[in-house]
Coordinates of C-alpha atoms in Angstrom, one line a residue:
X1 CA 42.8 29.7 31.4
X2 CA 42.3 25.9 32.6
X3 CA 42.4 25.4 36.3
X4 CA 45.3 22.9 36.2
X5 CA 44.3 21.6 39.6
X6 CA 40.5 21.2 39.5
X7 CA 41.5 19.0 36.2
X8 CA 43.9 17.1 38.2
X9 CA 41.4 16.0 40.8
X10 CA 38.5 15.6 38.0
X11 CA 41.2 12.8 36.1
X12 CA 43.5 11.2 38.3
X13 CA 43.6 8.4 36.2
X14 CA 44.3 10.2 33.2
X15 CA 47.8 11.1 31.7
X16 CA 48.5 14.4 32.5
X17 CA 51.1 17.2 30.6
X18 CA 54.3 17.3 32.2
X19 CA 54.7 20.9 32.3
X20 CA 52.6 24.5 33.6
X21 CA 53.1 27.6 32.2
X22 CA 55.0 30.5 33.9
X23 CA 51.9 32.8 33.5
X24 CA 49.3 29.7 34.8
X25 CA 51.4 29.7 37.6
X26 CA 51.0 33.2 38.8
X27 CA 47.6 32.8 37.8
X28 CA 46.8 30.5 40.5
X29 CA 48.9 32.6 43.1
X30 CA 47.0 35.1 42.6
X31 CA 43.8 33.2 43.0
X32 CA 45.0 31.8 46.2
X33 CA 45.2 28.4 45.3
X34 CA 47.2 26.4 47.5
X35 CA 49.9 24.4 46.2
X36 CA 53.6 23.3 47.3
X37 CA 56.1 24.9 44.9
X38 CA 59.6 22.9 44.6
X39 CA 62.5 24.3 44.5
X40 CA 64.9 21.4 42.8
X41 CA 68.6 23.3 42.5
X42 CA 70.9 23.3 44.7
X43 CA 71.9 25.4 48.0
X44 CA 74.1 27.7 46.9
X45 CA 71.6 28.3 44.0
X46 CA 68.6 29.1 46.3
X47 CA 70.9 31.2 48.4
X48 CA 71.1 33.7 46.1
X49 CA 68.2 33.3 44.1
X50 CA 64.7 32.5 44.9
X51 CA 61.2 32.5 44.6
X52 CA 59.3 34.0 47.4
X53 CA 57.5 30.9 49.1
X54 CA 59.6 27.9 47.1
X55 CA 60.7 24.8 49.1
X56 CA 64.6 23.7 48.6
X57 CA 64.2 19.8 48.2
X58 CA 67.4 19.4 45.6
X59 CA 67.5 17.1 42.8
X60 CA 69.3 14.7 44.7
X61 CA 67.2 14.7 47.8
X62 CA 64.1 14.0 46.0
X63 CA 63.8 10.1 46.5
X64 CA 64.1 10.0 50.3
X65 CA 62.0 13.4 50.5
X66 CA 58.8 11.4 48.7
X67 CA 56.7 11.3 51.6
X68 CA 56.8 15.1 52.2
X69 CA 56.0 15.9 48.5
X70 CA 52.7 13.4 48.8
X71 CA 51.5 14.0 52.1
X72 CA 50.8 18.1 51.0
X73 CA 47.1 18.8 51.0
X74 CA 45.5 17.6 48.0
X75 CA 48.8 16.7 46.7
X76 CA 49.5 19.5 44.4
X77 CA 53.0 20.7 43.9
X78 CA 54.7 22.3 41.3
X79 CA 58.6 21.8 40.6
X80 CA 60.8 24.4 39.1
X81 CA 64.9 25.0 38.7
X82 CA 66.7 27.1 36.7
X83 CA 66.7 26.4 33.2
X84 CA 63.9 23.7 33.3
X85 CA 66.4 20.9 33.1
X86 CA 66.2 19.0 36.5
X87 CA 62.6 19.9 37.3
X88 CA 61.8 18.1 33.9
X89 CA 63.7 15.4 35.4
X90 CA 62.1 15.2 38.6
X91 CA 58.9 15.6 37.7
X92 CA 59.5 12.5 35.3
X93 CA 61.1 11.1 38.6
X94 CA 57.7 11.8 40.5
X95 CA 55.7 9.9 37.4
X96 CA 57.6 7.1 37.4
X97 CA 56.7 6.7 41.2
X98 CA 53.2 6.6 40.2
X99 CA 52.6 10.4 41.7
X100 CA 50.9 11.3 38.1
X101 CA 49.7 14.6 39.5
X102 CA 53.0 16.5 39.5
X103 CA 53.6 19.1 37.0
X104 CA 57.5 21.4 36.7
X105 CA 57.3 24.9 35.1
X106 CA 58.8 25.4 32.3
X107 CA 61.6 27.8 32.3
X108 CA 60.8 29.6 35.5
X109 CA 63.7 31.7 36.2
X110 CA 63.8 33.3 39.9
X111 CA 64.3 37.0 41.5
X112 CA 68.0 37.7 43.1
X113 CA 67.7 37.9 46.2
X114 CA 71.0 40.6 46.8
X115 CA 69.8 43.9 44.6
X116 CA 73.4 44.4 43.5
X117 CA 73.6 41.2 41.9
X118 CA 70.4 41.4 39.8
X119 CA 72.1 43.0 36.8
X120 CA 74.9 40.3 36.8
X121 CA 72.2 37.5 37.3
X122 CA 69.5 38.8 34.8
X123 CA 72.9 39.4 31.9
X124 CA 73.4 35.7 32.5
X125 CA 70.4 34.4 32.5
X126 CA 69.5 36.6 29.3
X127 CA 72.9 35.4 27.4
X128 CA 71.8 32.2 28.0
X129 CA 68.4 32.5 26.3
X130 CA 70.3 33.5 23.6
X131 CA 73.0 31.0 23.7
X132 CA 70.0 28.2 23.7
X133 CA 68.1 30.3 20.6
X134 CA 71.3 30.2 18.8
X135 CA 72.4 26.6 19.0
X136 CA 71.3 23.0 19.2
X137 CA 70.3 21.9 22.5
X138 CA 73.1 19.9 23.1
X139 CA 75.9 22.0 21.6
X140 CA 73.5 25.4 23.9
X141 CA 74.1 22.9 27.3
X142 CA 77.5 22.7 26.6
X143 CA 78.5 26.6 25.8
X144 CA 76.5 27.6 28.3
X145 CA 78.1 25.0 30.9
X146 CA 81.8 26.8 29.6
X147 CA 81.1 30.5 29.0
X148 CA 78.6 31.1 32.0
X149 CA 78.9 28.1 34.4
X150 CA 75.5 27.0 34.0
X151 CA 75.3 22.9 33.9
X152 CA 72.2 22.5 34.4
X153 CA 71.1 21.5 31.2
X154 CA 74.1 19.1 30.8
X155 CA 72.9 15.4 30.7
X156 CA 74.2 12.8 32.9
X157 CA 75.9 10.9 29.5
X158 CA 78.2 14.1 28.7
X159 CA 79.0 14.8 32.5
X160 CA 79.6 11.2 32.1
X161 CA 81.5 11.5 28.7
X162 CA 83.9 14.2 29.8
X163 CA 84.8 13.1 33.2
X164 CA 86.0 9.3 31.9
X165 CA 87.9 11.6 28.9
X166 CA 89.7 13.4 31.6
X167 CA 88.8 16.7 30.9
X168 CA 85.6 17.3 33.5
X169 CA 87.4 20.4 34.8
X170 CA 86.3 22.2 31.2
X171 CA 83.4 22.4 32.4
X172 CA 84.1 24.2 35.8
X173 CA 84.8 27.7 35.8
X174 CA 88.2 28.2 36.8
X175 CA 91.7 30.0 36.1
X176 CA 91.7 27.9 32.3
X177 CA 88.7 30.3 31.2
X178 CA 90.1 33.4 33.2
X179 CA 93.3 32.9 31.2
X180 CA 91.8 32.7 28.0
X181 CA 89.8 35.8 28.7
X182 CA 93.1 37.7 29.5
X183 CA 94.7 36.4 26.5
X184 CA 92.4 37.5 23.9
X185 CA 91.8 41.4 25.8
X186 CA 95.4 41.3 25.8
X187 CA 96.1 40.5 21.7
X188 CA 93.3 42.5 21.2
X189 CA 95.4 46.1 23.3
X190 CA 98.9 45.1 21.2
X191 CA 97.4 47.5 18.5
X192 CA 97.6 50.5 21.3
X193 CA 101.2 51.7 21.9
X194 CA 103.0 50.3 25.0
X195 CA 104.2 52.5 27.8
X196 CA 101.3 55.0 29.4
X197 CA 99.1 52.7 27.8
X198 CA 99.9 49.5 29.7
X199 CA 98.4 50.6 33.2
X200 CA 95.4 51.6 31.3
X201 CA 95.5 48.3 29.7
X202 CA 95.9 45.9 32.8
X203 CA 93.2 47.8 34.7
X204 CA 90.9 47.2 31.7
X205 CA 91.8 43.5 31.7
X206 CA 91.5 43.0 35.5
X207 CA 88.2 45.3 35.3
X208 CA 86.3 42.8 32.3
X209 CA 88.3 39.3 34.8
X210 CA 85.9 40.7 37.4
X211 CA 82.9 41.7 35.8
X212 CA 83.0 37.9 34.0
X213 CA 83.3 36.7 38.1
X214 CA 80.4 38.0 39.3
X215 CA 78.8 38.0 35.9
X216 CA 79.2 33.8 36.6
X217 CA 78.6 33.6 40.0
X218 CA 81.2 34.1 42.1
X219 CA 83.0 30.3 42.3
X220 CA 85.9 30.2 44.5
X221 CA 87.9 29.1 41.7
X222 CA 87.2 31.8 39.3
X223 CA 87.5 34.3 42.8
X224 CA 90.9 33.1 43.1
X225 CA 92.5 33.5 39.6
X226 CA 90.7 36.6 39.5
X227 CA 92.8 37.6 42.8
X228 CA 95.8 35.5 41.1
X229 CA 95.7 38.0 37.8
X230 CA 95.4 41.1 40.1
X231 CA 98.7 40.3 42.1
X232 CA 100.6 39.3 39.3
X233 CA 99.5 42.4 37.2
X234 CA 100.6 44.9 40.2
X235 CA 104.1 43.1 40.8
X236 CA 104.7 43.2 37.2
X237 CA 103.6 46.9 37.1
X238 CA 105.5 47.6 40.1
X239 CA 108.7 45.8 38.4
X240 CA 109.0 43.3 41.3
X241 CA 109.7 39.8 41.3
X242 CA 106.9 37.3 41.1
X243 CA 107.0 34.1 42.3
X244 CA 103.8 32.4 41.8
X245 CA 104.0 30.1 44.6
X246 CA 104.1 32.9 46.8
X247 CA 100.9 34.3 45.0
X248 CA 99.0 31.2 45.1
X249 CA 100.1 31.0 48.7
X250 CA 98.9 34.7 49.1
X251 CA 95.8 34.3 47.4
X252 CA 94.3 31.5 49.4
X253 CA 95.1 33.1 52.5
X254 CA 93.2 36.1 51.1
X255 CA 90.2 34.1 50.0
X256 CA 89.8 32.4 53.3
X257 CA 89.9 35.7 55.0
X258 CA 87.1 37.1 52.6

């Protein structure tokens, strides 16, 4: 294949593509070129998932972190996220500050980091491949920003959109999309008689709330209405009395202890 960075160095002045393959990339790892790779998510993103070697310089960091990204030897770096979204971005970023020799990998997805949350993390990423073969871009950012919590595709103008419509919290996992989840398992069990089968259906229910947790990543919010359903569900099997502010109450205690 092309050596990406011997061309960089041979036209400087030229326009260059925006973008490096995944497999060019591992190329030239296993070459032993030298290059700074970018690591443009955020935090808790790189916390759980990374790429062996990647630098955390998030999105929003990237115009006072300039002089660190130009002052690598020979000033070759590669920038990668998630989905492809915000190193796209960047790298634009990085061109519009006359770096012209600044490339972002297209859709780069990294290792987990924790083994038992590979299967969780590779199911997500792998729905939303399908969620972005299935739609339009735009309507793909947004299912995928409401079924799996991923927003980084989601363009500043819709974040934009939604949050001066008043209904930004859509797009954050929380107990909205828990509830909906236990609504349709539960009208979907009303065809199996009640009585023996009502344990056996609230452990199912509770089972596929926490599966779609960890399936999205674990947000406090969908943590606690995941712990929320689980108390209410045993005081209601139990035939005691619920109070949710008591729950709620209970809850948060038991999510700051965890």
């Amino acid at each position: 294949g092309v050596d990406f960075f011997r061309s960089l160095r041979m036209n400087a002045g030229r326009e260059l593509p925006l973008e490096i393959d995944v497999e060019e990339v591992q190329a030239l790892r296993t070459r032993g070129e030298t290059f700074l790779l970018i690591d443009c998510r955020e935090p808790d993103e790189h916390e759980i998932a990374r790429i062996p070697g990647a630098v955390l310089v998030p999105m929003a960091t990237i115009p006072e972190s300039l002089e660190q990204l130009t002052a690598h030897p020979e000033g070759r770096v590669i920038v990668h996220c998630h989905h492809g979204g915000r190193s796209l971005r960047a790298t634009r970023y990085l061109r519009q500050q006359g770096i012209s020799h600044k490339l972002r990998v297209r859709h780069m997805a990294p290792v987990p980091v924790h083994g038992w949350q590979y299967p969780f993390a590779a199911m997500q990423h792998q729905l939303g491949q399908q969620l972005s073969a299935m739609l339009q871009p735009h309507n793909a950012a947004l299912a995928k920003a409401i079924l799996l919590g991923q927003r980084a595709d989601l363009s500043r103008e819709v974040r934009l959109q939604f949050a001066q419509s008043g209904v930004a919290h859509i797009l954050a996992l929380s107990g909205l999309h828990l509830s909906m989840l236990a609504l349709l398992l539960g009208g979907a069990f009303r065809i199996l008689p009640a009585g023996r089968w009502l344990w056996v259906q609230r452990v199912v229910v509770l089972v596929a709330l926490a599966g779609y947790a960890v399936l999205t990543g674990l947000s406090p919010s969908v943590v606690r209405a995941v712990l929320m359903a689980a108390v209410l569900m045993l005081g209601y099997s139990l035939l005691r009395p619920v109070r949710i502010l008591n729950v709620v109450a209970f809850c948060a205690c038991l999510q700051l202890l965890l």
